[in-house]
Amino acid sequence: MISPWRKLREKGILGMNQRNADFIMPYNKRSHYPLVDDKRATKKAALKANIPVPELYGTIEIEHQIKQFQQLLKNENEFVIKPANGSGGNGILVIAGKNPNGYYRKANDALISQDEIQYHLSNILSGMYSLGGATDSAIIEYRVKFDNAFQTISYRGVPDIRTIVFRGLPIMAMLRLPTRESDGRANLHQGAVGAGIDIHSGKTTLGVCHDSLIEHHPDTGARIQGLAIPHWQQILEMAAKCYDIAQLDYMGVDIVLDKELGPLMLELNARPGLNIQLCNDHGLLPRLHQVENLDSIPAKAQQRVAMSLDIF
Amino acid sequence: MKDLQIKVIAALLVIAATALVYHKNTELGLPLLPAEMNDVWTVEARISFQANGGPAKAEFYIPHKPPGFIKLNEDFISSNYGLATDYDKVNRKALWAVRRAYEKQVLYYRCEIAFDEASYQSRLQPIPSYPSRPVYGEPHGSAIGAVLEEVRAHSADTITFTRELLLKLNSPEPDENVAIINKAGIGKAEWVRQVINILAGARIPARIVYILQLQDRIKHGTLVPWLEVYDGKHWTAFNPVTASHGFTPNTLVWRVGDDPLVTIEGGQPAQVEFSIARHSRTKVSLAEQWAKQVDSKVMAFSLFTLPVHTQNVYRIILLVPLGALLIVVLRNIVGIQTFGTFMPILIALAFRETQLLWGVTMFSILVAIGLMLRLYLERLKLLLVPRLAAVLTIVILIIASISILSSQLGLDRGLSIALFPVVILAMTIERMSLIWEEHGPSEALNRGIGSLIAACLGYLVLSNETLAHLVFVFPELLLVVLAAILLLGRYTGYRLTELWRFRAVLFSNKNKTNNGDAP
């Protein structure tokens, strides 16, 4: 009987302490965090580098602007409200349409009044969802119309693809599928399903929900394994390219697939979670060490992706 | 490289601390364990007053040969004042004087006393004359007369008479005569004076004596009035409330008589506060004397040189790093989630006063009620800061209500709820309700229970007497704690909860080959 500690080590599982002490702290410069933490700055930098992102309708920075939030929408009835400095998917409000009686409809079909939206905006501004509770801004952006490829395995909400990028090389990826429990959000700790993606083929492998392995989506019942992710090559390149704008050696890139616009970069994460290891049934450590031992990293994103495909 | 640095620093810290502890333990004889000691008390009176600007004089009664104690030493701390002491066969007085005194003046009297059976002497002085019978007004006169008559019938001598009288006056179901007499609050000086006045009706000499109840870690103590009667040979003490005979063991007789405790000339009336602390002073004070003889610099900078009041504060503060170390272990090695990093330690400090069971119960009740009200507040759509302020106010109201309720029910422990850190509680409730809404009740309860477990473990650490003694007598041990914290700061192993989190990996039978494993 080997100790569970040793077994995890042998499997190459990266733990929270080691992630913080050996990768985030030495590799990620603190001065590069603001660009990642502030979604507006991320968007701006991404557009400059020709990385497609969901269109920004507007930002709300002071309480006074809240009343006029509808003017920013340019007649769009579908939109997403996010805190600019939010974390962990908190404070995101997805509006899927407007009813003739003036109420808005949330992604889960619940109705929400204009007042309630304004209250939510005000909560965002007062810093309820921001890191450290500092005052924040709210952004209103395009609501992604998700690709039909995922229709069978997601329950209301937009699935996204999380890729861990280390020194500019995509090293592991997963598809995050909303469930009824996660209320349309794609965050694993809120109950979403994570499905590992084989970096080579771009096909889903295992599914994981709440730390345990599953084969079928808990709400739709569809099989998770073996689904080919459309535009896979492009997604990998986008993820690798994000390294150029963020300059963080260890980060997570979240990409969504839009029915019409293709892959869009949603956000970057300087402290990506560890569950990705479960659904890939593979620890991050061996891959991280391999990339650590590389002598030189190509400057071009395409070459880095090629390198990744070569190694893994 | 960093790891090596940390290891070197940690090693140096541990070596320095061990050397100091070894020196203090073997050379100076400071005890490593708090046990096996005679009670030694340090009592400190702090007299503060506003001076008028001219010459100032202060007269203050101080104990003289208190029965049952020996005085190890005493100190008068009074920067530029001239000092004299005066003894009039009954009481001792300290007389301080200064030519010019401005603004706030603080004088200290400090003495160390040890319990000593042999110094229980009969109290003989002064021999009083028999008091003349006072003229009582009506209807008092007849009531007192009737009471005295009845007490006399039930007693044999002065001692039994006094006890009988006190029992009667303190009876929870007073008869009509006693009801007429009883006006002053039971136990106050007023009350004792009245008893003396009634005893004079039976021509029994009696006097008021002020005592100090010795209890560890008292910061704002006051003197308590006591009763002494003269039975023709010596003075005998009575508890004016319970009528029990003699002084209880931890009673320090401060002075006799009813004059003001302190008189100030050239200033505003003074405030007097007593601090009391119990120490391992028998050995420690021996060690101190020894240290003075060998001129030890180590002891010259020890915490024992601080005023008792401050010492008591440090006894608690020095334990906090141990709590912090516990939190580091719980969070980084075990992986327990808590609300706020050090919130459990503050709660644990409150538990020290409330005791564990009461603390946990009251904390749970408080958070549960707070959470319910907070979830209702959510509907009112308040802005963040006003909402926090509202939660804070609600928390304080709940605490006050629980105190009142438990006082009505006679549950004294319930009163200690006032010691809970209210701001921290309000923040906890706020965060808990956010998590409740965002991640569901199970996550919120999970963290709430995590915090509670951390607080309970923190309580076990913070209330451990041996640890408290060790860090106070050997504060350099905190360097060892610091070393441990630094070392844990570079712990990159798995947290215990991660073993559970990655259990799917542990139990998967598939032996996947790590095709890319670096050699």
PDB file of N, CA, C and O in Angstrom, chain A residues 79-100:
ATOM      1  N   PHE A  79     -27.849  40.104 -24.038  1.00  0.00           N
ATOM      2  CA  PHE A  79     -26.553  40.648 -23.634  1.00  0.00           C
ATOM      3  C   PHE A  79     -26.104  39.975 -22.343  1.00  0.00           C
ATOM      4  O   PHE A  79     -26.850  39.237 -21.707  1.00  0.00           O
ATOM      5  N   VAL A  80     -24.863  40.243 -21.983  1.00  0.00           N
ATOM      6  CA  VAL A  80     -24.303  39.667 -20.760  1.00  0.00           C
ATOM      7  C   VAL A  80     -23.717  40.803 -19.925  1.00  0.00           C
ATOM      8  O   VAL A  80     -23.047  41.674 -20.462  1.00  0.00           O
ATOM      9  N   ILE A  81     -24.035  40.797 -18.635  1.00  0.00           N
ATOM     10  CA  ILE A  81     -23.446  41.777 -17.725  1.00  0.00           C
ATOM     11  C   ILE A  81     -22.415  41.065 -16.861  1.00  0.00           C
ATOM     12  O   ILE A  81     -22.693  40.005 -16.301  1.00  0.00           O
ATOM     13  N   LYS A  82     -21.214  41.656 -16.784  1.00  0.00           N
ATOM     14  CA  LYS A  82     -20.148  41.031 -15.990  1.00  0.00           C
ATOM     15  C   LYS A  82     -19.450  42.093 -15.167  1.00  0.00           C
ATOM     16  O   LYS A  82     -19.335  43.233 -15.606  1.00  0.00           O
ATOM     17  N   PRO A  83     -18.945  41.720 -14.012  1.00  0.00           N
ATOM     18  CA  PRO A  83     -18.045  42.642 -13.319  1.00  0.00           C
ATOM     19  C   PRO A  83     -16.702  42.661 -14.034  1.00  0.00           C
ATOM     20  O   PRO A  83     -16.218  41.605 -14.446  1.00  0.00           O
ATOM     21  N   ALA A  84     -16.116  43.855 -14.219  1.00  0.00           N
ATOM     22  CA  ALA A  84     -14.871  43.950 -14.977  1.00  0.00           C
ATOM     23  C   ALA A  84     -13.750  43.216 -14.265  1.00  0.00           C
ATOM     24  O   ALA A  84     -12.838  42.691 -14.884  1.00  0.00           O
ATOM     25  N   ASN A  85     -13.795  43.185 -12.925  1.00  0.00           N
ATOM     26  CA  ASN A  85     -12.741  42.517 -12.162  1.00  0.00           C
ATOM     27  C   ASN A  85     -13.254  41.309 -11.400  1.00  0.00           C
ATOM     28  O   ASN A  85     -12.782  41.012 -10.313  1.00  0.00           O
ATOM     29  N   GLY A  86     -14.246  40.650 -11.960  1.00  0.00           N
ATOM     30  CA  GLY A  86     -14.857  39.531 -11.244  1.00  0.00           C
ATOM     31  C   GLY A  86     -13.938  38.328 -11.191  1.00  0.00           C
ATOM     32  O   GLY A  86     -12.939  38.253 -11.896  1.00  0.00           O
ATOM     33  N   SER A  87     -14.286  37.399 -10.325  1.00  0.00           N
ATOM     34  CA  SER A  87     -13.492  36.172 -10.265  1.00  0.00           C
ATOM     35  C   SER A  87     -14.413  34.985 -10.080  1.00  0.00           C
ATOM     36  O   SER A  87     -15.494  35.105  -9.516  1.00  0.00           O
ATOM     37  N   GLY A  88     -13.975  33.851 -10.552  1.00  0.00           N
ATOM     38  CA  GLY A  88     -14.706  32.610 -10.333  1.00  0.00           C
ATOM     39  C   GLY A  88     -16.093  32.580 -10.942  1.00  0.00           C
ATOM     40  O   GLY A  88     -16.948  31.839 -10.496  1.00  0.00           O
ATOM     41  N   GLY A  89     -16.336  33.404 -11.965  1.00  0.00           N
ATOM     42  CA  GLY A  89     -17.637  33.386 -12.628  1.00  0.00           C
ATOM     43  C   GLY A  89     -18.742  34.014 -11.810  1.00  0.00           C
ATOM     44  O   GLY A  89     -19.916  33.919 -12.158  1.00  0.00           O
ATOM     45  N   ASN A  90     -18.381  34.687 -10.706  1.00  0.00           N
ATOM     46  CA  ASN A  90     -19.415  35.320  -9.888  1.00  0.00           C
ATOM     47  C   ASN A  90     -19.879  36.631 -10.516  1.00  0.00           C
ATOM     48  O   ASN A  90     -19.107  37.346 -11.133  1.00  0.00           O
ATOM     49  N   GLY A  91     -21.152  36.926 -10.317  1.00  0.00           N
ATOM     50  CA  GLY A  91     -21.688  38.227 -10.732  1.00  0.00           C
ATOM     51  C   GLY A  91     -22.011  38.330 -12.209  1.00  0.00           C
ATOM     52  O   GLY A  91     -22.245  39.407 -12.720  1.00  0.00           O
ATOM     53  N   ILE A  92     -22.010  37.199 -12.914  1.00  0.00           N
ATOM     54  CA  ILE A  92     -22.318  37.253 -14.341  1.00  0.00           C
ATOM     55  C   ILE A  92     -23.818  37.056 -14.545  1.00  0.00           C
ATOM     56  O   ILE A  92     -24.415  36.115 -14.017  1.00  0.00           O
ATOM     57  N   LEU A  93     -24.427  37.966 -15.280  1.00  0.00           N
ATOM     58  CA  LEU A  93     -25.862  37.915 -15.522  1.00  0.00           C
ATOM     59  C   LEU A  93     -26.074  37.810 -17.033  1.00  0.00           C
ATOM     60  O   LEU A  93     -25.645  38.665 -17.785  1.00  0.00           O
ATOM     61  N   VAL A  94     -26.717  36.741 -17.463  1.00  0.00           N
ATOM     62  CA  VAL A  94     -26.939  36.536 -18.895  1.00  0.00           C
ATOM     63  C   VAL A  94     -28.399  36.821 -19.201  1.00  0.00           C
ATOM     64  O   VAL A  94     -29.300  36.201 -18.633  1.00  0.00           O
ATOM     65  N   ILE A  95     -28.634  37.781 -20.103  1.00  0.00           N
ATOM     66  CA  ILE A  95     -29.998  38.127 -20.483  1.00  0.00           C
ATOM     67  C   ILE A  95     -30.250  37.561 -21.882  1.00  0.00           C
ATOM     68  O   ILE A  95     -29.516  37.857 -22.829  1.00  0.00           O
ATOM     69  N   ALA A  96     -31.314  36.745 -22.004  1.00  0.00           N
ATOM     70  CA  ALA A  96     -31.543  36.044 -23.259  1.00  0.00           C
ATOM     71  C   ALA A  96     -32.633  36.686 -24.098  1.00  0.00           C
ATOM     72  O   ALA A  96     -32.955  36.217 -25.175  1.00  0.00           O
ATOM     73  N   GLY A  97     -33.217  37.760 -23.617  1.00  0.00           N
ATOM     74  CA  GLY A  97     -34.234  38.401 -24.423  1.00  0.00           C
ATOM     75  C   GLY A  97     -35.105  39.312 -23.590  1.00  0.00           C
ATOM     76  O   GLY A  97     -34.953  39.391 -22.368  1.00  0.00           O
ATOM     77  N   LYS A  98     -36.016  40.010 -24.288  1.00  0.00           N
ATOM     78  CA  LYS A  98     -36.885  40.939 -23.580  1.00  0.00           C
ATOM     79  C   LYS A  98     -38.321  40.559 -23.911  1.00  0.00           C
ATOM     80  O   LYS A  98     -38.638  40.248 -25.051  1.00  0.00           O
ATOM     81  N   ASN A  99     -39.172  40.544 -22.910  1.00  0.00           N
ATOM     82  CA  ASN A  99     -40.578  40.242 -23.147  1.00  0.00           C
ATOM     83  C   ASN A  99     -41.327  41.527 -23.480  1.00  0.00           C
ATOM     84  O   ASN A  99     -40.892  42.607 -23.091  1.00  0.00           O
ATOM     85  N   PRO A 100     -42.459  41.397 -24.182  1.00  0.00           N
ATOM     86  CA  PRO A 100     -43.199  42.612 -24.553  1.00  0.00           C
ATOM     87  C   PRO A 100     -43.620  43.427 -23.324  1.00  0.00           C
ATOM     88  O   PRO A 100     -43.744  44.636 -23.394  1.00  0.00           O
TER      89      PRO A 100
END
